[in-house]
Coordinates of C-alpha atoms in Angstrom, one line a residue:
Chain A
M28 CA -19.3 -25.8 7.4
L29 CA -18.9 -23.1 9.9
T30 CA -22.0 -21.2 10.8
S31 CA -22.7 -18.7 13.5
P32 CA -25.4 -16.4 14.6
S33 CA -23.4 -13.5 13.2
V34 CA -24.3 -14.3 9.6
A35 CA -26.5 -11.3 9.2
P36 CA -23.9 -8.6 9.5
A37 CA -21.4 -10.7 7.6
R38 CA -21.4 -8.4 4.5
E39 CA -20.7 -5.4 6.7
V40 CA -17.8 -7.1 8.4
T41 CA -16.0 -8.2 5.3
R42 CA -16.7 -5.3 3.0
T43 CA -17.0 -1.9 4.4
P44 CA -19.3 0.1 2.1
D45 CA -17.2 3.2 2.5
R46 CA -14.2 1.5 1.1
A47 CA -16.0 -0.1 -1.8
R48 CA -17.5 3.3 -2.7
R49 CA -14.1 4.9 -2.5
R50 CA -12.6 2.3 -4.8
T51 CA -15.4 2.8 -7.4
L52 CA -14.9 6.6 -7.2
V53 CA -11.2 6.2 -7.8
L54 CA -11.8 4.1 -10.9
L55 CA -14.4 6.6 -12.2
G56 CA -12.1 9.5 -11.5
L57 CA -9.3 7.7 -13.4
V58 CA -11.5 7.1 -16.4
A59 CA -12.4 10.8 -16.5
A60 CA -8.7 11.7 -16.1
L61 CA -7.7 9.4 -18.9
A62 CA -10.3 11.0 -21.2
A63 CA -9.1 14.5 -20.4
T64 CA -5.5 13.4 -20.9
V65 CA -6.2 11.9 -24.3
L66 CA -8.0 15.1 -25.4
A67 CA -5.0 17.1 -24.2
S68 CA -2.6 14.8 -26.0
L69 CA -4.5 15.4 -29.2
A70 CA -5.0 19.1 -28.8
L71 CA -1.8 20.4 -27.3
G72 CA 1.7 20.8 -28.7
V73 CA 3.8 23.0 -30.8
R74 CA 0.6 23.8 -32.6
D75 CA -2.4 24.1 -30.2
I76 CA -5.7 22.9 -31.8
D77 CA -9.2 23.7 -30.7
P78 CA -10.9 20.7 -29.0
A79 CA -13.9 21.2 -31.4
V80 CA -11.5 20.8 -34.3
V81 CA -10.0 17.7 -32.6
W82 CA -13.5 16.3 -32.3
D83 CA -14.3 17.0 -36.0
A84 CA -11.0 15.4 -37.1
L85 CA -11.6 12.3 -34.9
T86 CA -15.2 11.8 -36.0
G87 CA -14.2 12.3 -39.6
W88 CA -11.4 9.8 -39.2
A89 CA -13.7 7.3 -37.4
T90 CA -16.4 7.4 -40.1
G91 CA -13.8 6.9 -42.8
A92 CA -14.3 10.2 -44.5
P93 CA -11.4 11.4 -46.7
L94 CA -9.0 13.6 -44.8
P95 CA -9.8 17.2 -45.6
D96 CA -6.9 19.4 -46.8
D97 CA -6.7 21.0 -43.4
Q98 CA -3.4 21.2 -41.5
D99 CA -5.0 20.8 -38.1
H100 CA -6.9 17.7 -39.1
R101 CA -3.8 16.2 -40.6
V102 CA -1.8 16.9 -37.4
V103 CA -4.5 15.3 -35.2
V104 CA -5.1 12.2 -37.3
E105 CA -1.6 11.5 -38.7
Q106 CA 0.7 12.5 -35.9
R107 CA -1.1 12.9 -32.5
L108 CA -3.6 10.1 -32.7
P109 CA -0.9 7.4 -33.3
R110 CA 1.3 9.0 -30.7
T111 CA -1.5 9.0 -28.2
V112 CA -2.5 5.5 -28.8
V113 CA 1.0 4.3 -28.5
G114 CA 1.4 6.3 -25.3
M115 CA -1.7 4.7 -23.8
A116 CA -0.6 1.2 -24.7
A117 CA 2.9 1.7 -23.4
G118 CA 1.8 3.5 -20.2
A119 CA -0.6 0.7 -19.4
A120 CA 1.9 -2.0 -20.2
L121 CA 4.7 -0.4 -18.1
A122 CA 2.3 0.0 -15.1
L123 CA 1.0 -3.5 -15.3
A124 CA 4.5 -5.0 -15.7
G125 CA 5.7 -3.0 -12.7
T126 CA 2.7 -4.2 -10.6
L127 CA 3.5 -7.8 -11.5
V128 CA 7.2 -7.4 -10.8
Q129 CA 6.6 -6.0 -7.4
G130 CA 4.0 -8.6 -6.6
V131 CA 6.0 -11.6 -7.8
T132 CA 9.2 -10.5 -6.1
R133 CA 7.5 -9.0 -3.0
N134 CA 10.0 -6.2 -3.5
P135 CA 8.6 -2.7 -3.2
I136 CA 11.5 -1.2 -5.2
A137 CA 11.3 -3.7 -8.1
D138 CA 10.5 -2.6 -11.6
P139 CA 11.1 -4.4 -14.9
G140 CA 14.5 -2.8 -15.2
L141 CA 15.5 -4.6 -12.1
L142 CA 15.1 -7.9 -13.9
G143 CA 17.6 -6.8 -16.6
L144 CA 15.0 -6.2 -19.2
N145 CA 16.1 -2.7 -20.2
A146 CA 19.7 -3.7 -20.4
G147 CA 18.8 -6.7 -22.6
A148 CA 16.7 -4.6 -24.9
S149 CA 19.4 -1.9 -25.1
L150 CA 22.2 -4.3 -25.9
A151 CA 20.0 -6.0 -28.6
I152 CA 19.3 -2.6 -30.2
V153 CA 22.9 -1.6 -30.2
I154 CA 24.1 -4.9 -31.6
S155 CA 21.4 -4.9 -34.3
S156 CA 22.4 -1.4 -35.5
V157 CA 26.2 -1.9 -35.4
I158 CA 26.5 -5.4 -36.7
L159 CA 23.4 -5.8 -38.8
G160 CA 23.1 -2.2 -39.9
V161 CA 19.4 -1.8 -38.7
S162 CA 18.7 1.9 -38.7
S163 CA 14.9 2.4 -38.4
P164 CA 12.9 2.1 -35.2
L165 CA 10.6 -0.4 -37.0
G166 CA 13.6 -2.6 -37.7
F167 CA 15.0 -2.7 -34.2
I168 CA 11.7 -3.1 -32.3
W169 CA 11.9 -6.9 -32.7
F170 CA 15.5 -6.9 -31.6
A171 CA 14.6 -4.9 -28.5
F172 CA 11.8 -7.3 -27.7
A173 CA 14.0 -10.3 -28.1
G174 CA 16.8 -8.8 -26.0
A175 CA 14.4 -8.0 -23.2
A176 CA 13.0 -11.5 -23.3
A177 CA 16.4 -13.1 -23.4
A178 CA 17.6 -11.1 -20.4
A179 CA 14.4 -11.9 -18.4
L180 CA 14.7 -15.6 -19.2
L181 CA 18.3 -15.6 -18.0
V182 CA 17.4 -13.7 -14.8
F183 CA 14.3 -15.9 -14.1
S184 CA 16.1 -19.2 -14.7
I185 CA 19.0 -18.3 -12.4
G186 CA 16.8 -16.5 -9.9
A187 CA 14.5 -19.5 -9.6
G188 CA 11.7 -17.5 -8.1
R189 CA 13.5 -16.5 -5.0
P190 CA 12.7 -12.7 -4.6
V191 CA 16.1 -11.7 -3.3
R192 CA 18.0 -13.8 -5.7
L193 CA 16.0 -12.5 -8.6
A194 CA 16.9 -8.9 -7.7
L195 CA 20.6 -9.8 -7.3
V196 CA 20.7 -11.7 -10.6
G197 CA 18.9 -8.9 -12.3
A198 CA 21.3 -6.3 -11.0
T199 CA 24.2 -8.5 -12.0
V200 CA 22.9 -9.0 -15.6
T201 CA 22.4 -5.3 -15.9
A202 CA 25.9 -4.6 -14.6
L203 CA 27.3 -7.1 -17.0
L204 CA 25.5 -5.8 -20.1
T205 CA 25.9 -2.1 -19.6
P206 CA 29.6 -1.9 -20.3
L207 CA 29.1 -4.1 -23.4
I208 CA 26.5 -1.5 -24.6
T209 CA 29.0 1.4 -23.9
I210 CA 31.9 -0.4 -25.7
T211 CA 29.7 -1.1 -28.8
L212 CA 28.4 2.5 -28.9
I213 CA 31.9 4.0 -28.7
Q214 CA 32.7 2.2 -32.0
S215 CA 29.9 3.7 -34.0
S216 CA 28.5 7.2 -34.1
T217 CA 25.4 6.2 -36.1
A218 CA 24.5 3.6 -33.6
F219 CA 25.0 6.1 -30.8
N220 CA 22.6 8.6 -32.4
L221 CA 20.0 5.9 -32.9
Y222 CA 20.4 4.6 -29.4
R223 CA 20.3 8.0 -27.9
T224 CA 16.9 8.8 -29.3
W225 CA 15.5 5.5 -28.1
A226 CA 17.2 5.3 -24.7
V227 CA 15.9 8.7 -23.4
G228 CA 12.4 7.4 -23.6
S229 CA 10.2 9.3 -26.0
L230 CA 6.9 9.1 -27.7
A231 CA 8.1 11.4 -30.5
G232 CA 8.6 9.6 -33.8
V233 CA 7.0 6.4 -32.7
R234 CA 5.3 4.6 -35.5
S235 CA 1.9 3.2 -34.9
A236 CA 2.9 0.6 -37.4
A237 CA 5.1 -0.9 -34.8
L238 CA 2.1 -1.1 -32.4
A239 CA 0.1 -2.8 -35.2
D240 CA 2.7 -5.6 -35.1
L241 CA 3.1 -5.8 -31.4
W242 CA -0.4 -5.3 -30.0
P243 CA -1.2 -9.0 -29.5
F244 CA 1.6 -9.2 -26.9
L245 CA 0.1 -6.3 -25.0
V246 CA -3.4 -7.9 -25.0
A247 CA -2.1 -11.3 -24.0
G248 CA 0.0 -9.7 -21.3
A249 CA -2.8 -7.7 -19.9
V250 CA -5.2 -10.7 -19.8
L251 CA -2.5 -12.8 -18.1
T252 CA -2.0 -10.0 -15.6
A253 CA -5.7 -9.9 -14.8
A254 CA -5.6 -13.7 -14.2
M255 CA -2.6 -13.3 -11.9
A256 CA -4.1 -10.5 -9.8
H257 CA -5.8 -12.6 -7.2
R258 CA -2.9 -15.0 -7.0
M259 CA -0.7 -12.0 -6.1
N260 CA -2.9 -11.5 -3.1
M261 CA -2.0 -14.9 -1.8
L262 CA 1.7 -14.6 -2.8
A263 CA 1.9 -11.4 -0.7
L264 CA 1.3 -13.6 2.4
G265 CA 4.5 -15.5 1.7
D266 CA 5.2 -18.6 -0.4
D267 CA 4.3 -21.0 2.3
V268 CA 0.9 -19.5 3.1
A269 CA 0.1 -19.2 -0.6
T270 CA 1.1 -22.8 -1.1
A271 CA -0.9 -23.9 1.9
L272 CA -3.9 -22.1 0.5
G273 CA -3.7 -24.3 -2.6
Q274 CA -1.7 -22.1 -5.0
R275 CA 1.0 -23.5 -7.2
V276 CA 3.5 -20.7 -6.5
G277 CA 5.9 -21.8 -9.3
T278 CA 3.2 -21.6 -11.9
T279 CA 2.3 -18.1 -10.7
R280 CA 5.9 -17.0 -11.1
V281 CA 6.3 -18.5 -14.6
L282 CA 3.0 -17.0 -15.9
S283 CA 3.8 -13.7 -14.3
G284 CA 7.3 -13.7 -15.9
I285 CA 5.8 -14.4 -19.3
A286 CA 3.3 -11.5 -18.8
I287 CA 6.1 -9.2 -17.6
V288 CA 8.3 -9.9 -20.7
M289 CA 5.4 -9.4 -23.1
L290 CA 4.2 -6.1 -21.5
S291 CA 7.5 -4.6 -20.6
G292 CA 9.4 -5.9 -23.6
T293 CA 6.8 -4.4 -26.0
A294 CA 6.6 -1.1 -24.2
T295 CA 10.4 -0.7 -23.9
A296 CA 10.8 -1.5 -27.6
L297 CA 8.1 1.0 -28.5
V298 CA 9.0 4.0 -26.4
G299 CA 12.4 3.2 -24.8
P300 CA 13.2 2.4 -21.1
I301 CA 10.9 4.7 -19.1
A302 CA 11.6 3.4 -15.7
L303 CA 9.7 5.4 -13.2
I304 CA 6.2 4.5 -14.5
G305 CA 6.7 0.8 -13.7
L306 CA 8.0 1.8 -10.3
A307 CA 5.8 4.6 -9.2
V308 CA 2.4 3.8 -10.6
P309 CA 1.9 0.6 -8.6
H310 CA 2.8 2.5 -5.4
A311 CA 0.3 5.3 -6.2
A312 CA -2.3 2.6 -6.9
R313 CA -1.7 1.0 -3.6
R314 CA -2.2 4.4 -1.9
L315 CA -5.5 4.9 -3.7
V316 CA -7.1 1.4 -3.3
G317 CA -5.2 -0.6 -0.7
T318 CA -3.6 -4.0 -0.8
D319 CA -5.9 -6.0 -3.0
Y320 CA -4.0 -6.7 -6.2
R321 CA -7.3 -7.0 -8.2
W322 CA -7.9 -3.3 -7.5
I323 CA -4.2 -2.3 -7.8
T324 CA -4.1 -3.9 -11.2
A325 CA -7.2 -2.1 -12.4
V326 CA -6.0 1.3 -11.2
A327 CA -2.5 0.7 -12.6
F328 CA -4.1 -0.1 -16.0
L329 CA -5.7 3.3 -16.1
L330 CA -3.1 5.4 -14.2
G331 CA -0.2 4.2 -16.3
P332 CA -1.5 5.8 -19.5
V333 CA -2.5 8.9 -17.7
V334 CA 1.0 9.4 -16.3
L335 CA 2.8 8.7 -19.6
L336 CA 0.5 10.9 -21.6
V337 CA 0.7 13.7 -19.1
A338 CA 4.5 13.4 -19.2
D339 CA 4.4 13.5 -23.0
V340 CA 2.1 16.5 -23.2
V341 CA 4.0 18.4 -20.5
G342 CA 7.2 17.7 -22.5
R343 CA 5.5 19.2 -25.6
V344 CA 4.4 22.4 -24.0
V345 CA 7.1 23.4 -21.5
M346 CA 9.7 24.2 -24.2
P347 CA 8.5 26.6 -27.0
H348 CA 9.1 25.2 -30.5
S349 CA 10.8 22.1 -29.1
E350 CA 10.1 19.0 -27.0
L351 CA 11.3 17.4 -23.8
E352 CA 11.3 13.6 -23.9
A353 CA 8.5 11.9 -22.0
G354 CA 11.1 9.7 -20.2
V355 CA 12.6 12.8 -18.7
V356 CA 9.3 14.3 -17.7
A357 CA 8.0 11.0 -16.3
A358 CA 11.1 10.8 -14.1
A359 CA 10.3 14.3 -12.9
I360 CA 6.7 13.3 -12.1
G361 CA 7.5 9.9 -10.7
A362 CA 10.3 10.8 -8.4
P363 CA 8.2 13.0 -6.1
V364 CA 5.5 10.3 -6.0
L365 CA 8.0 7.8 -4.8
I366 CA 9.5 10.1 -2.3
A367 CA 6.0 10.7 -0.9
V368 CA 5.5 7.0 -0.7
A369 CA 8.8 6.4 0.9
R370 CA 8.1 9.0 3.6
S371 CA 4.8 7.4 4.4
R372 CA 4.7 4.0 6.1
S373 CA 3.2 2.1 3.2
L374 CA 6.4 1.4 1.4
A375 CA 6.7 -2.1 2.6
G376 CA 3.0 -2.8 1.7
V377 CA 3.6 -5.0 -1.2
Chain B
M29 CA -7.3 -37.0 29.6
T30 CA -10.0 -37.0 32.3
A31 CA -8.1 -34.6 34.5
R32 CA -9.0 -31.4 32.6
P33 CA -10.3 -28.8 35.1
E34 CA -13.9 -28.0 34.9
P35 CA -13.6 -24.1 35.1
A36 CA -11.4 -23.9 32.0
E37 CA -13.8 -25.9 30.0
V38 CA -16.8 -23.8 31.0
R39 CA -14.9 -20.6 30.2
T40 CA -13.9 -21.6 26.7
E41 CA -17.4 -22.8 25.8
D42 CA -18.8 -19.6 26.9
A43 CA -16.4 -17.6 24.8
L44 CA -17.3 -19.3 21.6
A45 CA -20.3 -18.7 19.4
P46 CA -22.3 -21.9 19.2
V47 CA -21.6 -24.1 16.2
G48 CA -24.5 -25.1 14.0
V49 CA -25.5 -28.7 13.3
V50 CA -23.6 -28.7 10.1
G51 CA -20.3 -28.7 11.8
P52 CA -18.2 -31.9 11.3
T53 CA -18.6 -34.4 14.1
P54 CA -15.4 -35.5 15.8
G55 CA -13.6 -38.1 13.8
A56 CA -15.5 -37.2 10.6
S57 CA -12.5 -35.8 8.8
P58 CA -10.1 -38.4 7.3
T59 CA -6.9 -39.2 9.1
L60 CA -3.7 -37.6 7.8
R61 CA -0.9 -40.1 7.9
A62 CA 2.8 -40.2 7.0
E63 CA 4.1 -43.5 5.8
G64 CA 7.9 -44.0 5.6
V65 CA 8.5 -40.4 4.7
V66 CA 12.0 -39.2 3.9
L67 CA 12.6 -35.5 4.1
G68 CA 15.7 -33.4 3.7
Y69 CA 17.4 -30.3 2.5
D70 CA 19.8 -30.2 -0.5
G71 CA 20.7 -33.8 -0.2
R72 CA 21.0 -33.8 3.5
T73 CA 18.4 -36.2 5.0
V74 CA 16.7 -35.0 8.1
I75 CA 14.0 -37.6 8.4
D76 CA 14.6 -41.1 7.1
G77 CA 11.5 -43.3 6.9
L78 CA 9.1 -42.1 9.5
D79 CA 5.5 -43.2 10.2
L80 CA 3.0 -40.9 11.9
A81 CA -0.8 -40.8 12.0
L82 CA -2.6 -37.7 13.3
P83 CA -5.6 -39.1 15.2
A84 CA -8.8 -37.6 13.6
G85 CA -10.7 -35.2 15.8
R86 CA -7.9 -35.0 18.4
I87 CA -5.1 -32.5 19.2
T88 CA -1.6 -33.7 18.5
A89 CA 1.5 -31.9 19.7
I90 CA 4.9 -32.6 18.3
V91 CA 7.8 -31.7 20.6
G92 CA 11.6 -32.2 20.4
P93 CA 14.9 -30.4 20.5
N94 CA 15.8 -27.8 17.9
A95 CA 16.6 -29.2 14.5
C96 CA 15.1 -32.6 15.3
G97 CA 12.9 -32.4 12.1
K98 CA 9.6 -31.7 13.7
S99 CA 8.8 -28.6 11.6
T100 CA 10.1 -30.4 8.5
L101 CA 7.8 -33.3 9.2
L102 CA 4.7 -31.0 9.6
R103 CA 5.7 -29.2 6.4
G104 CA 6.1 -32.5 4.6
M105 CA 2.7 -33.6 5.7
A106 CA 1.2 -30.3 4.5
R107 CA 3.0 -30.7 1.1
L108 CA 5.0 -27.6 1.8
H109 CA 8.2 -29.6 1.6
P110 CA 8.9 -32.2 -1.0
L111 CA 9.1 -35.8 0.0
S112 CA 12.3 -37.7 -1.0
G113 CA 10.5 -40.9 -0.2
G114 CA 7.4 -42.5 1.4
R115 CA 4.0 -41.0 1.1
V116 CA 1.4 -38.9 2.9
L117 CA -2.1 -40.2 2.9
L118 CA -5.3 -38.3 3.6
G119 CA -7.8 -41.1 4.4
D120 CA -6.8 -43.6 1.8
R121 CA -5.7 -41.1 -0.9
D122 CA -2.1 -40.2 -1.6
V123 CA -1.9 -36.4 -1.2
S124 CA 0.6 -36.1 -4.0
A125 CA -2.1 -37.3 -6.4
M126 CA -4.4 -34.5 -5.3
S127 CA -4.3 -31.0 -6.7
R128 CA -2.9 -28.3 -4.3
R129 CA -6.3 -26.7 -4.3
E130 CA -8.1 -29.9 -3.4
L131 CA -5.7 -30.6 -0.6
A132 CA -6.1 -27.0 0.7
R133 CA -9.9 -27.7 1.1
S134 CA -9.1 -30.5 3.5
V135 CA -5.9 -29.6 5.2
G136 CA -5.1 -26.1 6.5
M137 CA -1.6 -25.1 7.5
L138 CA -0.3 -22.1 9.3
P139 CA 3.5 -22.0 8.6
Q140 CA 6.0 -20.1 10.7
S141 CA 6.9 -17.7 7.9
S142 CA 3.8 -15.7 7.1
I143 CA 3.7 -12.1 6.0
A144 CA 0.9 -9.7 6.6
P145 CA 1.3 -7.0 3.9
D146 CA 1.4 -3.5 5.3
G147 CA -2.0 -1.9 5.3
V148 CA -4.0 -5.1 4.9
R149 CA -7.1 -5.2 7.1
V150 CA -8.1 -8.0 9.4
A151 CA -11.3 -9.0 7.5
E152 CA -9.4 -8.8 4.2
L153 CA -6.6 -11.1 5.4
V154 CA -9.1 -13.6 6.8
A155 CA -11.1 -13.6 3.6
R156 CA -8.0 -14.7 1.7
G157 CA -8.5 -18.1 3.5
R158 CA -11.4 -18.6 1.1
Y159 CA -8.9 -18.9 -1.9
P160 CA -9.1 -22.6 -2.4
H161 CA -12.9 -22.4 -2.6
Q162 CA -13.0 -19.6 -5.2
G163 CA -12.6 -19.2 -8.9
W164 CA -9.7 -17.7 -10.6
F165 CA -10.6 -14.0 -9.9
G166 CA -11.6 -14.7 -6.4
R167 CA -15.2 -13.5 -6.6
H168 CA -16.8 -13.3 -3.2
S169 CA -20.1 -15.1 -2.5
S170 CA -22.4 -14.4 0.4
D171 CA -21.3 -17.9 1.6
D172 CA -17.7 -16.6 1.8
D173 CA -18.9 -13.6 3.8
A174 CA -20.7 -15.8 6.3
V175 CA -17.7 -18.1 6.7
V176 CA -15.3 -15.2 7.2
A177 CA -17.7 -13.6 9.8
S178 CA -17.9 -16.9 11.6
A179 CA -14.1 -17.3 11.6
L180 CA -13.7 -13.8 13.0
A181 CA -16.2 -14.4 15.7
A182 CA -14.8 -17.8 16.7
T183 CA -11.3 -16.4 17.2
G184 CA -12.6 -13.3 19.0
V185 CA -11.3 -10.8 16.5
A186 CA -14.6 -9.6 15.0
D187 CA -14.2 -6.2 16.7
L188 CA -10.9 -5.8 14.9
A189 CA -12.3 -6.6 11.4
D190 CA -11.6 -3.2 10.0
R191 CA -8.2 -2.6 11.7
P192 CA -4.8 -2.9 9.8
V193 CA -3.1 -6.1 10.8
Q194 CA 0.2 -4.5 11.5
D195 CA -1.4 -2.3 14.3
L196 CA -2.4 -5.4 16.3
S197 CA -0.5 -7.0 19.2
G198 CA 1.3 -10.3 18.6
G199 CA -1.4 -12.3 20.3
Q200 CA -4.2 -10.6 18.3
R201 CA -2.2 -11.1 15.1
Q202 CA -1.8 -14.8 15.7
R203 CA -5.6 -15.1 16.2
V204 CA -6.1 -13.4 12.9
W205 CA -3.9 -15.9 11.2
I206 CA -5.8 -18.7 12.8
A207 CA -9.0 -17.1 11.7
M208 CA -7.7 -17.1 8.1
V209 CA -7.0 -20.9 8.4
L210 CA -10.5 -21.4 9.8
A211 CA -12.0 -19.5 6.9
Q212 CA -10.3 -22.2 4.8
Q213 CA -12.9 -24.6 6.3
T214 CA -10.6 -27.6 6.6
G215 CA -11.2 -30.6 8.9
I216 CA -7.5 -30.7 9.7
V217 CA -5.4 -27.8 10.8
L218 CA -1.6 -27.9 11.1
L219 CA 0.3 -25.2 13.0
D220 CA 4.0 -24.7 13.0
E221 CA 5.0 -23.2 16.3
P222 CA 1.9 -21.1 16.7
T223 CA 2.9 -19.8 20.2
T224 CA 6.5 -19.0 19.6
F225 CA 6.5 -15.2 19.9
L226 CA 3.8 -15.0 22.4
D227 CA 4.0 -14.3 26.2
V228 CA 2.7 -17.0 28.5
R229 CA -0.8 -15.6 28.9
H230 CA -1.2 -15.3 25.1
Q231 CA 0.2 -18.8 24.7
L232 CA -2.5 -20.2 27.0
D233 CA -5.1 -18.0 25.2
L234 CA -4.2 -19.4 21.9
L235 CA -4.1 -23.0 23.1
D236 CA -7.5 -22.6 24.7
L237 CA -8.8 -21.3 21.4
L238 CA -7.5 -24.3 19.5
T239 CA -8.9 -26.6 22.2
S240 CA -12.3 -24.9 21.7
L241 CA -12.2 -25.3 18.0
N242 CA -11.2 -28.9 18.4
R243 CA -14.0 -29.7 20.8
E244 CA -16.8 -27.6 19.2
R245 CA -16.0 -28.3 15.5
G246 CA -14.2 -31.6 15.8
T247 CA -11.3 -30.1 13.9
T248 CA -8.2 -32.3 13.9
V249 CA -5.3 -30.1 15.2
A250 CA -1.6 -30.9 15.0
M251 CA 1.0 -28.5 16.0
V252 CA 4.7 -28.2 16.7
L253 CA 5.3 -26.8 20.2
H254 CA 8.3 -25.9 22.2
E255 CA 6.8 -25.7 25.6
L256 CA 6.7 -29.2 26.9
N257 CA 4.4 -28.6 29.8
L258 CA 1.8 -26.8 27.7
A259 CA 2.1 -29.5 25.1
A260 CA 1.4 -32.2 27.7
R261 CA -1.5 -30.3 29.0
Y262 CA -3.3 -29.5 25.8
A263 CA -2.4 -32.5 23.6
D264 CA -4.5 -35.7 23.4
H265 CA -1.7 -37.2 21.5
L266 CA 1.9 -36.3 22.2
V267 CA 4.8 -37.0 19.7
V268 CA 8.3 -36.7 21.0
M269 CA 11.0 -36.5 18.4
N270 CA 14.8 -36.5 18.3
S271 CA 17.2 -36.6 15.3
G272 CA 14.4 -37.2 12.8
R273 CA 12.9 -40.1 14.6
I274 CA 9.9 -40.5 16.9
V275 CA 11.2 -41.3 20.4
A276 CA 7.8 -41.8 21.9
E277 CA 4.1 -41.1 21.1
G278 CA 0.8 -41.5 22.8
D279 CA -1.1 -40.2 25.7
P280 CA 1.0 -37.4 27.3
G281 CA 0.5 -39.0 30.8
E282 CA 2.2 -42.1 29.6
V283 CA 4.6 -40.7 27.2
L284 CA 6.2 -37.8 29.1
T285 CA 8.5 -39.5 31.6
S286 CA 12.0 -38.3 32.7
D287 CA 13.5 -41.1 30.6
V288 CA 11.8 -39.9 27.5
V289 CA 12.8 -36.3 28.2
H290 CA 16.4 -37.5 28.8
G291 CA 16.3 -39.5 25.6
A292 CA 15.0 -36.6 23.5
F293 CA 16.6 -33.5 25.0
D294 CA 19.6 -35.0 26.8
L295 CA 18.3 -33.3 29.9
A296 CA 17.9 -34.6 33.4
S297 CA 14.5 -33.7 34.9
D298 CA 11.8 -34.7 37.4
V299 CA 8.3 -35.2 36.1
V300 CA 5.6 -34.4 38.5
P301 CA 1.8 -34.1 38.1
D302 CA 0.7 -30.6 37.0
P303 CA -1.2 -29.2 40.0
V304 CA -3.7 -27.6 37.6
S305 CA -4.4 -30.2 35.0
G306 CA -2.9 -33.4 36.4
T307 CA -0.9 -33.8 33.2
P308 CA 2.9 -34.4 33.4
L309 CA 5.0 -31.4 34.4
V310 CA 8.6 -31.5 33.4
V311 CA 10.9 -29.8 35.9
P312 CA 14.4 -29.6 34.4
R313 CA 17.4 -30.0 36.6
G314 CA 20.4 -28.2 35.0
R315 CA 23.8 -28.0 36.7
F316 CA 22.9 -25.7 39.6
H317 CA 19.9 -25.1 41.8
V318 CA 19.5 -28.7 43.0
A319 CA 17.9 -28.8 46.4
G320 CA 19.2 -31.4 48.9

């Protein structure tokens, strides 16, 4: 045991109250932002609906009352609610997966796409539609998930947990699969149309039924991410230090890989490859709460849904009588965040 | 090692916060011992059957030419490098039968390759040394806070607690890493070339600090060093290695002769008493500059 006379101010030394308060404020602010975003997602669109009506529709739906014959109520409950729920789930999943990928590879520019997940999901969708004739999103979601998992498995097994090798193998797998996708798409115009709507990254037309099937993966992935958060803190000090501190680094990598596939595979299958959320949200979280992955993870979990829903809502309102896909808007929002991070000195702070 | 100068001793004891009665007494921690260890990389054997015991409560320095396997040996003893043969014992327990976490509560190791994430603050980094004592989410206890504060004070970086690690000088940063290992509260601390990127003053500073920790807390210290004369001055037990074997080990005054230096480094030298400490001082010859 080490003891010293300076035991009394110990708490002050290790936990500055200012910083703790700031982190709590950030979390509270994000909860408020998420609530506002959800409301906006339910109220805004081609048809703007009064928040009071939104509330009526929600409470009516929640209490199980029969849906009144009112167009606004129907839009809220049947279209926007499922879309919002899917957006929240996918946003959180993409942000958590991005946090894990960056932590486990110690690579600040890593995102799930770097590990070949998007390419794997794309190829699986294309093949399922061309060869097996799958034509509905509900049908190809499982193929997308399997494709993402297969690609990740390949990349992790060859990359063997070495950060640089992982990135190289991920890029190679992506480079290898992409021409295959193109070649297959050129053969079939129906497959191309199907792929096009998915690949741009959109919340429009998503079916909550798909989420009803896939939600256990999201919950398991999120729980696993929470369990990995403190391990990431040690991993950030280097494999040797993490090992010397008593961590089984290989186990951390394998469990994180499983969580990444579950989260990112599901999100990608649901809403398409929306890259910049997984890349930008962890960086923004780091700016807000510092280097502790327990806080970064909590912030990413709230910030991911906010960003994806904002992107979706903005896409709905910027073009009259039409929509801009969330993937496009997310890119427009995420890019400036990344540029701001790159210009500051905290880029390497992974 | 009776030749240690009085002034240095007084200074280091002044600089340190007193240690409470609960500190381990010298020799209380079990001995870490390698028995017939075989270590290598990708099928290439670097060390083939080596025995070494790190005397409990003492300072051991391992020296030798580049690529002689001294870092590999230390890493093998800390279980950072897999053994191809032999075993490492902590007391009478085989460390490969212990969980990593359990080992990390007895043996601390500061490897050469450590990364301080950008933006991480000193106290935050040191607190991560508590990891082997914490649950899966790393909840802090008031005990943890006290240990971290004590580690910061012992290494003289308490004033820097709130500073980002990357803003510190090399010497300060190395102290912070040592504070992190101290926060791990292990009776044995292994260090792989802890002085490598430091200037001579900070090398002395760091070795004085490790000496204080050894004397005040009874911590067993073992480190790989490059600087022969500092190793001879600070070590109770000196291990000289070459080509994966131990050439000589024991009291530096007896071990460090010009024959041993020649055997290990293929270098002609004179060994004279260090005018400050009385320990051996190796004066290398080289091809030029030979007087008379």
